[in-house]
Amino acid sequence: MQVFDMIINGQPVKAGGTFDVINPATGQAFAQVQAGNATHVDAAVAAARAAFPAWSRTSDKHRQDLLHALGVALEEDMPALMELVTKESGKPLGGLNGIGSGMEVGGAIAWTHVTADLELPVEVIQDNDEARIEVHRKPLGVVASITPWNWPLMIAIWHVIPALRAGNTVVMKPSGLTPTATLRFAELANRILPPGVLNIVTGESGVGSAIAKHPDINKIVFTGSTPTGKNIMQNAAGNLKRLTLELGGNDAGIVLPDVDPKVVAPKLFGVGFHNNGQTCACLKRLYVHDSIYEEVVTELARIARHTVVGDGLAEGTQLGPVQNRAQLDFVNELVEDARANGARILSGGKARAGNGYFYEPTVIADAKDGMRVVDEEQFGPVLPVIRYSDIDEVIARANANENGLGGSIWSKDRAKAAALALQLECGTAWVNEHGAIQPDAPFGGVKQSGLGVEFGRYGLEEYTSIQTLKVMKS
Ligand code: NAD
């Protein structure tokens, strides 16, 4: 079994104990990683702190060149990284609509190159006889990245590359459920970057809270659940760490009566079920107009029954297992609650017998606001479909949720749909699409879905502080 070490100051580090990483398709361990603790966090932060002055003084061009080299290294290692992502997260190599570990690693490569090329130009606010005023963007110092289990490698890249590009040094902590691809990325990166610039510590949540409380970390970028984000925010207050928090979502999609159910259903299915619904910005609550409701749910259930569920390493698999047992049990609990409260389970509605954490793709008709599967982030291969008849009322219902990550409107009338999309209380609103992100467009949550944004210039700026320089001319 492969054993992965932590990397601190460019060196492999063992912790004196390890823990298993489970392949959710088999329920069996396939790798072991180090059971690090707060002492390792201290060592990693000290290494990052020591590396910061030299790294932050390197030229933009030098940092860009090294990050592009890292993108190339990821590309060369793509097959091995894809296999690790599939084994640890369960997502298929290919996947539903091509959304699988190939896309995860390919996305990691693309984000690395696009982010490497971003610039942080000095802005001139005033330049006259009296004074010149410039706004400079300076790195913050040591940035800590804490990542979840659903898109482990891609999210690590989203955190680390802009942090490094802006001149910060980094300590990473991947989810204990999915650390292996991130560890391999850290190993590749440490062949390219100077020692101490990128460190990685593995361990259970004690490592995360040691990071959140650490007095010598300047910023935390966290992607994960809302309760953990709140806990980090409290612990980070000690030294007023900067925070980017990408938290839970419970995205609504609203289908207007003018669409063709047969055309729209496969698209809705794709954006609701890819990666088994375990994507923060998957479509998780679907509101469909009464006039086309039965046709849409019937079509969604037909697609669900024809979807190939299995081990992500097998060719042709569209959906893999749910990533972990606790998540599988939670999804089951919400579906049973909906069933008990009168919803119709049109497809799936049960776990598969045997090894692995498989759950049948589940379409729930006659779901209602107030049911747990609608109100809570279910994060599984389940889509509750809710009937509506009045558009103003359904916008209010979609907004009546503490989350605000994404939302979508589906219609042939793009102008009308765009106007409605702007009424959704969410960080990104799509028309005839959902969850589609790209490295140059900002992405983040409002309300309890988070703080700040990632990607593009807006995202890069979150890894900097502003220094204003005023030079008097007389
Ligand atoms: P989680 O909050 O359980 O864990 C996330 C990370 O935090 C893990 O590395 C974990 O070890 C660590 N952690 C746990 N307790 C901690 C603590 N007290 N202090 C510091 N770190 C701690 O989340 P998860 O279950 O791994 O991921 C699923 C969640 O992530 C979902 O809610 C999903 O919506 C969210 N998510 C959000 C986005 C986004 O961009 N908004 C993207 C992906 C996932």
Short mmCIF file of C-alpha atoms and ligand atoms in Angstrom, two decimals:
data_model
loop_
_atom_site.label_atom_id
_atom_site.label_comp_id
_atom_site.label_asym_id
_atom_site.label_seq_id
_atom_site.Cartn_x
_atom_site.Cartn_y
_atom_site.Cartn_z
CA MET A 1 0.00 0.00 0.00
CA GLN A 2 1.33 3.43 -0.91
CA VAL A 3 2.37 5.55 2.10
CA PHE A 4 2.52 9.33 1.68
CA ASP A 5 4.68 11.67 3.76
CA MET A 6 3.99 15.26 4.69
CA ILE A 7 6.36 17.85 3.18
CA ILE A 8 7.77 20.56 5.41
CA ASN A 9 10.56 22.88 4.29
CA GLY A 10 11.06 20.78 1.16
CA GLN A 11 11.65 17.56 3.14
CA PRO A 12 9.45 14.47 3.55
CA VAL A 13 8.22 14.21 7.14
CA LYS A 14 6.70 11.25 8.99
CA ALA A 15 4.51 11.67 12.05
CA GLY A 16 5.18 8.44 13.92
CA GLY A 17 1.70 7.19 13.03
CA THR A 18 -0.48 6.95 9.94
CA PHE A 19 -4.14 6.68 9.02
CA ASP A 20 -5.87 4.86 6.18
CA VAL A 21 -7.42 6.45 3.12
CA ILE A 22 -10.50 4.49 1.98
CA ASN A 23 -11.57 3.93 -1.62
CA PRO A 24 -15.34 4.53 -1.40
CA ALA A 25 -15.97 2.18 -4.34
CA THR A 26 -14.66 -0.78 -2.33
CA GLY A 27 -14.79 0.37 1.28
CA GLN A 28 -11.14 -0.76 1.51
CA ALA A 29 -8.01 1.24 2.36
CA PHE A 30 -5.71 1.92 -0.61
CA ALA A 31 -3.16 4.31 0.92
CA GLN A 32 -1.86 5.59 4.21
CA VAL A 33 -0.96 9.13 5.16
CA GLN A 34 0.79 10.66 8.16
CA ALA A 35 -1.23 11.43 11.28
CA GLY A 36 0.25 14.88 11.80
CA ASN A 37 -0.55 17.15 14.74
CA ALA A 38 -0.11 20.72 15.99
CA THR A 39 3.69 20.29 16.25
CA HIS A 40 3.82 19.68 12.50
CA VAL A 41 1.66 22.74 11.90
CA ASP A 42 4.17 24.80 13.92
CA ALA A 43 7.08 23.42 11.88
CA ALA A 44 5.29 24.04 8.57
CA VAL A 45 4.35 27.60 9.52
CA ALA A 46 7.93 28.31 10.65
CA ALA A 47 9.26 27.02 7.31
CA ALA A 48 6.73 29.09 5.37
CA ARG A 49 7.54 32.16 7.45
CA ALA A 50 11.28 31.72 6.83
CA ALA A 51 10.74 31.30 3.09
CA PHE A 52 8.45 34.34 2.80
CA PRO A 53 10.95 37.23 2.54
CA ALA A 54 12.89 35.74 -0.37
CA TRP A 55 9.80 34.40 -2.17
CA SER A 56 7.86 37.64 -1.88
CA ARG A 57 10.83 39.56 -3.32
CA THR A 58 11.15 37.38 -6.44
CA SER A 59 9.98 39.04 -9.63
CA ASP A 60 6.49 38.47 -10.98
CA LYS A 61 8.07 36.93 -14.06
CA HIS A 62 10.05 34.41 -11.98
CA ARG A 63 6.99 33.33 -10.00
CA GLN A 64 4.97 33.07 -13.22
CA ASP A 65 7.64 30.89 -14.82
CA LEU A 66 7.75 28.53 -11.83
CA LEU A 67 3.96 28.24 -11.73
CA HIS A 68 3.84 27.46 -15.45
CA ALA A 69 6.49 24.78 -14.82
CA LEU A 70 4.20 23.40 -12.14
CA GLY A 71 1.33 23.32 -14.63
CA VAL A 72 3.51 21.31 -17.01
CA ALA A 73 4.49 18.92 -14.18
CA LEU A 74 0.80 18.35 -13.41
CA GLU A 75 0.16 17.64 -17.08
CA GLU A 76 2.97 15.08 -17.25
CA ASP A 77 1.63 13.38 -14.13
CA MET A 78 -2.01 13.46 -15.22
CA PRO A 79 -2.72 9.69 -15.37
CA ALA A 80 -1.34 9.06 -11.87
CA LEU A 81 -3.17 12.07 -10.45
CA MET A 82 -6.44 10.98 -12.08
CA GLU A 83 -6.15 7.52 -10.57
CA LEU A 84 -5.54 8.96 -7.09
CA VAL A 85 -8.49 11.36 -7.42
CA THR A 86 -10.78 8.52 -8.50
CA LYS A 87 -9.60 6.16 -5.76
CA GLU A 88 -9.92 8.70 -2.97
CA SER A 89 -13.03 10.65 -4.02
CA GLY A 90 -14.90 7.96 -5.96
CA LYS A 91 -15.53 10.21 -8.96
CA PRO A 92 -15.18 8.39 -12.29
CA LEU A 93 -12.19 8.89 -14.55
CA GLY A 94 -14.59 10.12 -17.28
CA GLY A 95 -17.93 10.66 -15.61
CA LEU A 96 -21.37 12.06 -16.41
CA ASN A 97 -20.98 14.68 -19.19
CA GLY A 98 -17.20 14.33 -18.89
CA ILE A 99 -17.21 15.60 -15.33
CA GLY A 100 -14.80 13.29 -13.52
CA SER A 101 -11.21 13.08 -12.42
CA GLY A 102 -9.98 13.82 -15.96
CA MET A 103 -11.80 17.11 -15.71
CA GLU A 104 -10.54 17.65 -12.16
CA VAL A 105 -6.89 17.25 -13.13
CA GLY A 106 -7.40 19.05 -16.46
CA GLY A 107 -9.08 21.91 -14.58
CA ALA A 108 -6.20 22.01 -12.10
CA ILE A 109 -3.77 22.40 -15.01
CA ALA A 110 -5.85 25.09 -16.74
CA TRP A 111 -6.36 27.07 -13.52
CA THR A 112 -2.63 26.91 -12.81
CA HIS A 113 -1.68 28.42 -16.18
CA VAL A 114 -4.43 31.05 -16.28
CA THR A 115 -3.76 32.14 -12.69
CA ALA A 116 0.01 32.26 -13.29
CA ASP A 117 -0.59 34.82 -16.04
CA LEU A 118 -2.69 37.19 -13.91
CA GLU A 119 -1.18 40.58 -13.12
CA LEU A 120 -1.43 42.89 -10.11
CA PRO A 121 -0.60 46.26 -11.65
CA VAL A 122 0.12 49.33 -9.56
CA GLU A 123 -2.84 51.69 -9.80
CA VAL A 124 -2.22 55.43 -10.00
CA ILE A 125 -4.99 57.35 -8.20
CA GLN A 126 -3.53 60.82 -8.56
CA ASP A 127 -0.52 62.28 -10.35
CA ASN A 128 -0.49 66.08 -10.41
CA ASP A 129 1.62 69.01 -9.17
CA GLU A 130 0.69 68.28 -5.57
CA ALA A 131 1.38 64.55 -5.23
CA ARG A 132 1.46 61.13 -6.80
CA ILE A 133 -0.66 58.45 -5.15
CA GLU A 134 -0.17 54.81 -6.03
CA VAL A 135 -1.99 51.70 -4.84
CA HIS A 136 0.23 48.64 -4.49
CA ARG A 137 -0.90 45.06 -3.91
CA LYS A 138 1.41 43.29 -1.46
CA PRO A 139 1.42 39.64 -0.36
CA LEU A 140 0.03 38.88 3.08
CA GLY A 141 2.67 36.45 4.39
CA VAL A 142 1.80 32.86 5.27
CA VAL A 143 -1.47 31.59 3.78
CA ALA A 144 -3.09 28.36 5.01
CA SER A 145 -5.32 26.32 2.72
CA ILE A 146 -7.89 23.90 4.15
CA THR A 147 -9.74 21.80 1.57
CA PRO A 148 -12.79 19.46 1.45
CA TRP A 149 -13.21 15.98 -0.02
CA ASN A 150 -15.40 16.62 -3.05
CA TRP A 151 -12.91 18.18 -5.53
CA PRO A 152 -9.72 17.72 -3.52
CA LEU A 153 -7.02 18.48 -6.07
CA MET A 154 -8.80 21.18 -8.03
CA ILE A 155 -9.77 23.12 -4.91
CA ALA A 156 -6.21 22.86 -3.56
CA ILE A 157 -5.00 24.41 -6.82
CA TRP A 158 -7.63 27.16 -6.57
CA HIS A 159 -6.19 28.08 -3.17
CA VAL A 160 -2.49 27.58 -3.64
CA ILE A 161 -1.71 28.98 -7.08
CA PRO A 162 -3.08 32.52 -6.54
CA ALA A 163 -1.51 32.59 -3.06
CA LEU A 164 1.91 31.78 -4.55
CA ARG A 165 1.39 34.02 -7.58
CA ALA A 166 0.81 36.99 -5.27
CA GLY A 167 4.05 36.23 -3.36
CA ASN A 168 2.75 34.41 -0.27
CA THR A 169 4.09 31.16 1.13
CA VAL A 170 1.66 28.36 1.93
CA VAL A 171 0.74 25.62 4.40
CA MET A 172 -1.86 23.19 3.04
CA LYS A 173 -4.14 20.81 4.89
CA PRO A 174 -6.19 18.48 2.70
CA SER A 175 -9.27 16.62 3.93
CA GLY A 176 -8.28 13.46 5.81
CA LEU A 177 -10.73 11.61 3.54
CA THR A 178 -9.02 12.65 0.28
CA PRO A 179 -5.41 13.70 0.87
CA THR A 180 -3.46 11.63 -1.68
CA ALA A 181 -3.68 13.64 -4.93
CA THR A 182 -2.93 16.82 -2.99
CA LEU A 183 0.10 15.15 -1.39
CA ARG A 184 1.33 14.12 -4.81
CA PHE A 185 0.81 17.66 -6.10
CA ALA A 186 2.83 19.00 -3.14
CA GLU A 187 5.61 16.53 -3.97
CA LEU A 188 5.69 17.69 -7.61
CA ALA A 189 5.60 21.34 -6.56
CA ASN A 190 8.50 20.89 -4.16
CA ARG A 191 10.68 19.72 -7.05
CA ILE A 192 10.11 23.16 -8.59
CA LEU A 193 9.63 25.65 -5.75
CA PRO A 194 12.24 26.70 -3.16
CA PRO A 195 12.03 24.84 0.20
CA GLY A 196 9.41 26.16 2.61
CA VAL A 197 7.34 27.95 -0.06
CA LEU A 198 4.72 25.17 -0.14
CA ASN A 199 4.28 22.86 2.86
CA ILE A 200 1.65 20.21 3.51
CA VAL A 201 0.46 18.75 6.81
CA THR A 202 -2.04 15.89 7.06
CA GLY A 203 -4.11 14.89 10.07
CA GLU A 204 -7.59 14.99 11.52
CA SER A 205 -9.53 18.13 12.46
CA GLY A 206 -7.08 18.96 15.30
CA VAL A 207 -4.64 19.99 12.59
CA GLY A 208 -7.30 22.27 11.08
CA SER A 209 -8.03 24.01 14.37
CA ALA A 210 -4.29 24.37 15.10
CA ILE A 211 -4.05 26.18 11.77
CA ALA A 212 -7.09 28.35 12.46
CA LYS A 213 -5.64 29.45 15.82
CA HIS A 214 -2.01 29.81 14.74
CA PRO A 215 -0.69 33.32 15.51
CA ASP A 216 1.79 33.33 12.62
CA ILE A 217 -0.63 32.58 9.79
CA ASN A 218 -1.91 35.69 8.03
CA LYS A 219 -4.76 34.29 5.98
CA ILE A 220 -6.87 31.17 5.70
CA VAL A 221 -8.56 30.12 2.51
CA PHE A 222 -11.11 27.48 3.41
CA THR A 223 -13.52 25.47 1.31
CA GLY A 224 -15.88 23.20 3.19
CA SER A 225 -19.05 23.14 5.21
CA THR A 226 -20.67 26.21 6.74
CA PRO A 227 -20.39 25.00 10.38
CA THR A 228 -16.63 24.38 9.97
CA GLY A 229 -16.26 27.78 8.27
CA LYS A 230 -17.90 29.46 11.26
CA ASN A 231 -15.61 27.59 13.65
CA ILE A 232 -12.55 28.69 11.66
CA MET A 233 -13.78 32.28 11.68
CA GLN A 234 -14.00 32.23 15.48
CA ASN A 235 -10.59 30.64 15.89
CA ALA A 236 -9.01 32.98 13.35
CA ALA A 237 -10.05 36.08 15.26
CA GLY A 238 -7.03 35.86 17.61
CA ASN A 239 -4.70 37.56 15.15
CA LEU A 240 -7.37 38.88 12.80
CA LYS A 241 -6.52 36.53 9.94
CA ARG A 242 -7.83 37.42 6.52
CA LEU A 243 -10.38 34.87 5.36
CA THR A 244 -11.77 33.54 2.15
CA LEU A 245 -14.56 31.12 3.01
CA GLU A 246 -16.20 29.02 0.28
CA LEU A 247 -18.95 27.23 2.18
CA GLY A 248 -22.05 25.17 1.63
CA GLY A 249 -24.62 25.73 -1.07
CA ASN A 250 -28.23 24.72 -1.66
CA ASP A 251 -28.64 26.08 -5.15
CA ALA A 252 -32.08 26.57 -6.64
CA GLY A 253 -32.91 26.28 -10.33
CA ILE A 254 -36.17 27.62 -11.71
CA VAL A 255 -37.64 26.25 -14.95
CA LEU A 256 -40.03 28.58 -16.78
CA PRO A 257 -43.02 27.18 -18.68
CA ASP A 258 -41.63 27.98 -22.16
CA VAL A 259 -38.94 25.25 -22.24
CA ASP A 260 -39.17 21.90 -24.00
CA PRO A 261 -39.08 19.29 -21.18
CA LYS A 262 -37.26 16.71 -23.32
CA VAL A 263 -34.53 19.21 -24.24
CA VAL A 264 -34.06 20.70 -20.79
CA ALA A 265 -34.24 17.50 -18.69
CA PRO A 266 -30.83 16.05 -19.68
CA LYS A 267 -29.21 19.41 -18.96
CA LEU A 268 -30.91 19.65 -15.57
CA PHE A 269 -29.92 16.09 -14.76
CA GLY A 270 -26.28 16.78 -15.64
CA VAL A 271 -25.98 19.86 -13.45
CA GLY A 272 -27.78 18.20 -10.54
CA PHE A 273 -26.06 14.83 -10.53
CA HIS A 274 -22.48 15.20 -11.77
CA ASN A 275 -20.01 14.00 -9.14
CA ASN A 276 -23.08 12.48 -7.43
CA GLY A 277 -24.37 15.92 -6.51
CA GLN A 278 -21.30 16.36 -4.32
CA THR A 279 -20.37 19.74 -5.77
CA CYS A 280 -20.98 22.93 -3.85
CA ALA A 281 -22.68 24.56 -6.84
CA CYS A 282 -24.69 21.58 -8.08
CA LEU A 283 -28.36 22.22 -8.71
CA LYS A 284 -29.93 21.00 -5.45
CA ARG A 285 -33.51 22.34 -5.46
CA LEU A 286 -35.38 22.33 -8.75
CA TYR A 287 -38.52 24.46 -9.11
CA VAL A 288 -40.58 23.53 -12.20
CA HIS A 289 -43.67 25.30 -13.52
CA ASP A 290 -46.89 23.40 -12.96
CA SER A 291 -47.72 23.29 -16.71
CA ILE A 292 -44.68 21.12 -17.55
CA TYR A 293 -44.01 19.56 -14.15
CA GLU A 294 -45.04 15.95 -14.85
CA GLU A 295 -43.18 15.83 -18.17
CA VAL A 296 -39.96 17.15 -16.60
CA VAL A 297 -39.97 14.81 -13.58
CA THR A 298 -40.85 11.80 -15.74
CA GLU A 299 -37.97 12.56 -18.08
CA LEU A 300 -35.53 13.18 -15.20
CA ALA A 301 -36.44 9.83 -13.63
CA ARG A 302 -36.03 8.04 -16.96
CA ILE A 303 -32.51 9.46 -17.32
CA ALA A 304 -31.69 8.56 -13.70
CA ARG A 305 -32.69 4.92 -14.30
CA HIS A 306 -30.38 4.74 -17.33
CA THR A 307 -27.36 6.27 -15.59
CA VAL A 308 -24.40 3.90 -15.12
CA VAL A 309 -23.35 3.80 -11.46
CA GLY A 310 -20.20 1.90 -10.50
CA ASP A 311 -16.51 1.94 -9.66
CA GLY A 312 -15.02 5.11 -11.10
CA LEU A 313 -12.02 3.18 -12.44
CA ALA A 314 -14.27 1.13 -14.76
CA GLU A 315 -14.80 2.41 -18.27
CA GLY A 316 -18.25 3.85 -18.93
CA THR A 317 -19.08 4.66 -15.31
CA GLN A 318 -21.06 7.88 -15.12
CA LEU A 319 -21.54 8.18 -11.36
CA GLY A 320 -19.31 6.62 -8.71
CA PRO A 321 -20.03 5.99 -5.05
CA VAL A 322 -20.86 8.64 -2.47
CA GLN A 323 -17.51 9.66 -0.99
CA ASN A 324 -17.98 8.36 2.57
CA ARG A 325 -20.28 6.29 4.74
CA ALA A 326 -21.50 9.21 6.90
CA GLN A 327 -22.53 11.15 3.78
CA LEU A 328 -24.32 8.08 2.40
CA ASP A 329 -26.27 7.68 5.64
CA PHE A 330 -27.15 11.38 5.65
CA VAL A 331 -28.44 11.28 2.07
CA ASN A 332 -30.52 8.21 2.90
CA GLU A 333 -31.96 9.93 5.97
CA LEU A 334 -33.11 12.96 3.93
CA VAL A 335 -34.70 10.78 1.23
CA GLU A 336 -36.53 8.70 3.85
CA ASP A 337 -37.76 11.91 5.49
CA ALA A 338 -39.14 13.10 2.12
CA ARG A 339 -40.80 9.71 1.52
CA ALA A 340 -42.38 9.78 4.99
CA ASN A 341 -43.73 13.25 4.29
CA GLY A 342 -45.55 12.28 1.11
CA ALA A 343 -43.02 12.90 -1.67
CA ARG A 344 -42.92 10.47 -4.62
CA ILE A 345 -39.56 8.76 -5.15
CA LEU A 346 -39.56 8.29 -8.93
CA SER A 347 -36.15 6.65 -9.23
CA GLY A 348 -33.53 5.24 -6.87
CA GLY A 349 -34.26 6.04 -3.25
CA LYS A 350 -31.95 3.42 -1.84
CA ALA A 351 -28.32 2.43 -1.30
CA ARG A 352 -26.94 -0.53 -3.21
CA ALA A 353 -26.22 -3.72 -1.31
CA GLY A 354 -22.60 -4.90 -1.22
CA ASN A 355 -19.28 -3.17 -0.86
CA GLY A 356 -18.81 0.51 -1.54
CA TYR A 357 -20.98 3.51 -0.74
CA PHE A 358 -23.26 3.44 -3.78
CA TYR A 359 -26.63 5.19 -3.85
CA GLU A 360 -29.08 5.01 -6.75
CA PRO A 361 -29.66 8.36 -8.56
CA THR A 362 -32.86 9.62 -6.99
CA VAL A 363 -35.49 11.95 -8.44
CA ILE A 364 -38.06 13.13 -5.91
CA ALA A 365 -41.39 14.47 -7.18
CA ASP A 366 -43.89 16.42 -5.08
CA ALA A 367 -41.07 17.72 -2.93
CA LYS A 368 -42.03 20.79 -0.94
CA ASP A 369 -40.29 23.67 0.77
CA GLY A 370 -40.03 22.72 4.43
CA MET A 371 -38.95 19.15 3.68
CA ARG A 372 -35.40 18.50 4.90
CA VAL A 373 -34.25 17.35 1.45
CA VAL A 374 -35.22 20.78 0.08
CA ASP A 375 -34.16 23.02 2.96
CA GLU A 376 -30.83 21.37 3.83
CA GLU A 377 -27.75 20.89 1.65
CA GLN A 378 -28.14 17.19 0.83
CA PHE A 379 -24.87 16.79 -1.15
CA GLY A 380 -25.77 13.50 -2.79
CA PRO A 381 -27.22 11.95 -5.98
CA VAL A 382 -30.68 13.28 -5.22
CA LEU A 383 -32.81 15.96 -6.85
CA PRO A 384 -36.00 17.19 -5.17
CA VAL A 385 -38.37 18.75 -7.70
CA ILE A 386 -40.84 21.33 -6.42
CA ARG A 387 -43.94 22.58 -8.23
CA TYR A 388 -44.72 26.29 -8.67
CA SER A 389 -47.19 28.40 -10.58
CA ASP A 390 -46.28 32.04 -9.83
CA ILE A 391 -42.87 33.38 -10.82
CA ASP A 392 -42.59 36.15 -8.19
CA GLU A 393 -43.55 33.73 -5.48
CA VAL A 394 -41.03 31.11 -6.62
CA ILE A 395 -38.18 33.64 -6.65
CA ALA A 396 -39.02 34.44 -3.02
CA ARG A 397 -39.08 30.71 -2.18
CA ALA A 398 -35.74 30.15 -3.88
CA ASN A 399 -34.27 33.03 -1.88
CA ALA A 400 -35.74 31.83 1.42
CA ASN A 401 -32.64 29.82 2.29
CA GLU A 402 -29.61 30.74 4.36
CA ASN A 403 -27.27 29.64 1.55
CA GLY A 404 -26.48 31.82 -1.44
CA LEU A 405 -23.87 30.19 -3.64
CA GLY A 406 -25.43 29.76 -7.09
CA GLY A 407 -28.80 29.78 -8.82
CA SER A 408 -30.25 29.40 -12.29
CA ILE A 409 -33.19 30.26 -14.54
CA TRP A 410 -34.08 28.03 -17.50
CA SER A 411 -36.07 29.58 -20.37
CA LYS A 412 -36.10 30.22 -24.12
CA ASP A 413 -36.45 33.95 -23.35
CA ARG A 414 -32.87 34.83 -22.37
CA ALA A 415 -33.55 38.49 -21.57
CA LYS A 416 -36.45 37.67 -19.28
CA ALA A 417 -34.43 34.88 -17.64
CA ALA A 418 -31.43 37.18 -17.09
CA ALA A 419 -33.65 39.76 -15.38
CA LEU A 420 -35.05 37.06 -13.10
CA ALA A 421 -31.57 35.63 -12.46
CA LEU A 422 -30.49 39.00 -11.10
CA GLN A 423 -33.23 38.69 -8.47
CA LEU A 424 -31.67 35.53 -7.05
CA GLU A 425 -29.68 36.03 -3.84
CA CYS A 426 -26.52 34.19 -4.82
CA GLY A 427 -22.92 34.77 -5.80
CA THR A 428 -23.32 33.42 -9.34
CA ALA A 429 -26.54 33.26 -11.34
CA TRP A 430 -26.73 31.29 -14.58
CA VAL A 431 -29.21 31.28 -17.44
CA ASN A 432 -29.73 27.87 -19.10
CA GLU A 433 -26.68 26.51 -17.25
CA HIS A 434 -25.73 25.83 -13.65
CA GLY A 435 -22.47 25.51 -11.76
CA ALA A 436 -20.31 26.29 -14.78
CA ILE A 437 -17.18 28.06 -13.59
CA GLN A 438 -14.05 29.32 -15.32
CA PRO A 439 -10.68 30.61 -14.11
CA ASP A 440 -11.23 34.23 -15.17
CA ALA A 441 -14.73 34.83 -13.72
CA PRO A 442 -15.15 35.49 -9.98
CA PHE A 443 -16.95 32.83 -7.96
CA GLY A 444 -18.07 32.96 -4.33
CA GLY A 445 -21.06 32.84 -2.04
CA VAL A 446 -23.31 35.41 -0.38
CA LYS A 447 -25.28 34.96 2.86
CA GLN A 448 -23.98 31.87 4.70
CA SER A 449 -22.30 30.40 1.61
CA GLY A 450 -19.16 32.33 2.33
CA LEU A 451 -16.96 35.37 2.29
CA GLY A 452 -14.94 36.66 -0.63
CA VAL A 453 -14.43 35.27 -4.12
CA GLU A 454 -11.98 33.11 -5.99
CA PHE A 455 -10.65 33.22 -9.58
CA GLY A 456 -9.41 35.90 -11.90
CA ARG A 457 -8.17 39.29 -10.82
CA TYR A 458 -10.81 39.59 -8.07
CA GLY A 459 -9.74 36.28 -6.56
CA LEU A 460 -6.04 37.08 -6.80
CA GLU A 461 -6.52 40.36 -4.96
CA GLU A 462 -7.79 38.42 -1.92
CA TYR A 463 -4.24 37.15 -1.40
CA THR A 464 -2.92 40.69 -1.05
CA SER A 465 -3.27 43.75 1.13
CA ILE A 466 -3.34 47.25 -0.24
CA GLN A 467 -0.50 49.64 0.46
CA THR A 468 -1.16 53.22 -0.56
CA LEU A 469 1.93 55.26 -1.39
CA LYS A 470 1.65 59.05 -1.43
CA VAL A 471 4.68 60.99 -2.67
CA MET A 472 4.45 64.77 -2.17
CA LYS A 473 5.82 66.86 -5.00
CA SER A 474 6.55 70.01 -3.10
P1 NAD B 1 -15.83 19.97 6.19
O1 NAD B 1 -16.17 21.34 6.66
O2 NAD B 1 -16.26 18.81 6.99
O3 NAD B 1 -14.25 19.81 6.04
C1 NAD B 1 -13.48 20.66 5.22
C2 NAD B 1 -12.05 20.71 5.73
O4 NAD B 1 -12.02 21.33 7.01
C3 NAD B 1 -11.39 19.36 5.90
O5 NAD B 1 -10.04 19.48 5.49
C4 NAD B 1 -11.48 19.13 7.39
O6 NAD B 1 -10.48 18.26 7.90
C5 NAD B 1 -11.28 20.53 7.92
N1 NAD B 1 -11.79 20.78 9.27
C6 NAD B 1 -12.75 20.09 9.93
N2 NAD B 1 -12.97 20.66 11.15
C7 NAD B 1 -12.13 21.73 11.22
C8 NAD B 1 -11.91 22.72 12.21
N3 NAD B 1 -12.58 22.73 13.35
N4 NAD B 1 -11.00 23.70 11.96
C9 NAD B 1 -10.33 23.72 10.79
N5 NAD B 1 -10.49 22.79 9.82
C10 NAD B 1 -11.39 21.81 10.03
O7 NAD B 1 -16.38 19.90 4.69
P2 NAD B 1 -16.42 18.62 3.74
O8 NAD B 1 -17.50 17.72 4.24
O9 NAD B 1 -15.05 18.10 3.53
O10 NAD B 1 -16.86 19.26 2.33
C11 NAD B 1 -18.18 19.39 1.92
C12 NAD B 1 -18.67 20.81 2.09
O11 NAD B 1 -17.83 21.70 1.35
C13 NAD B 1 -20.07 21.06 1.56
O12 NAD B 1 -20.79 21.84 2.47
C14 NAD B 1 -19.84 21.85 0.27
O13 NAD B 1 -20.91 22.66 -0.14
C15 NAD B 1 -18.64 22.64 0.65
N6 NAD B 1 -17.94 23.13 -0.54
C16 NAD B 1 -18.03 24.45 -0.87
C17 NAD B 1 -17.43 24.94 -2.03
C18 NAD B 1 -17.53 26.40 -2.42
O14 NAD B 1 -16.80 26.81 -3.31
N7 NAD B 1 -18.39 27.18 -1.80
C19 NAD B 1 -16.70 24.06 -2.85
C20 NAD B 1 -16.63 22.72 -2.48
C21 NAD B 1 -17.25 22.26 -1.32
#
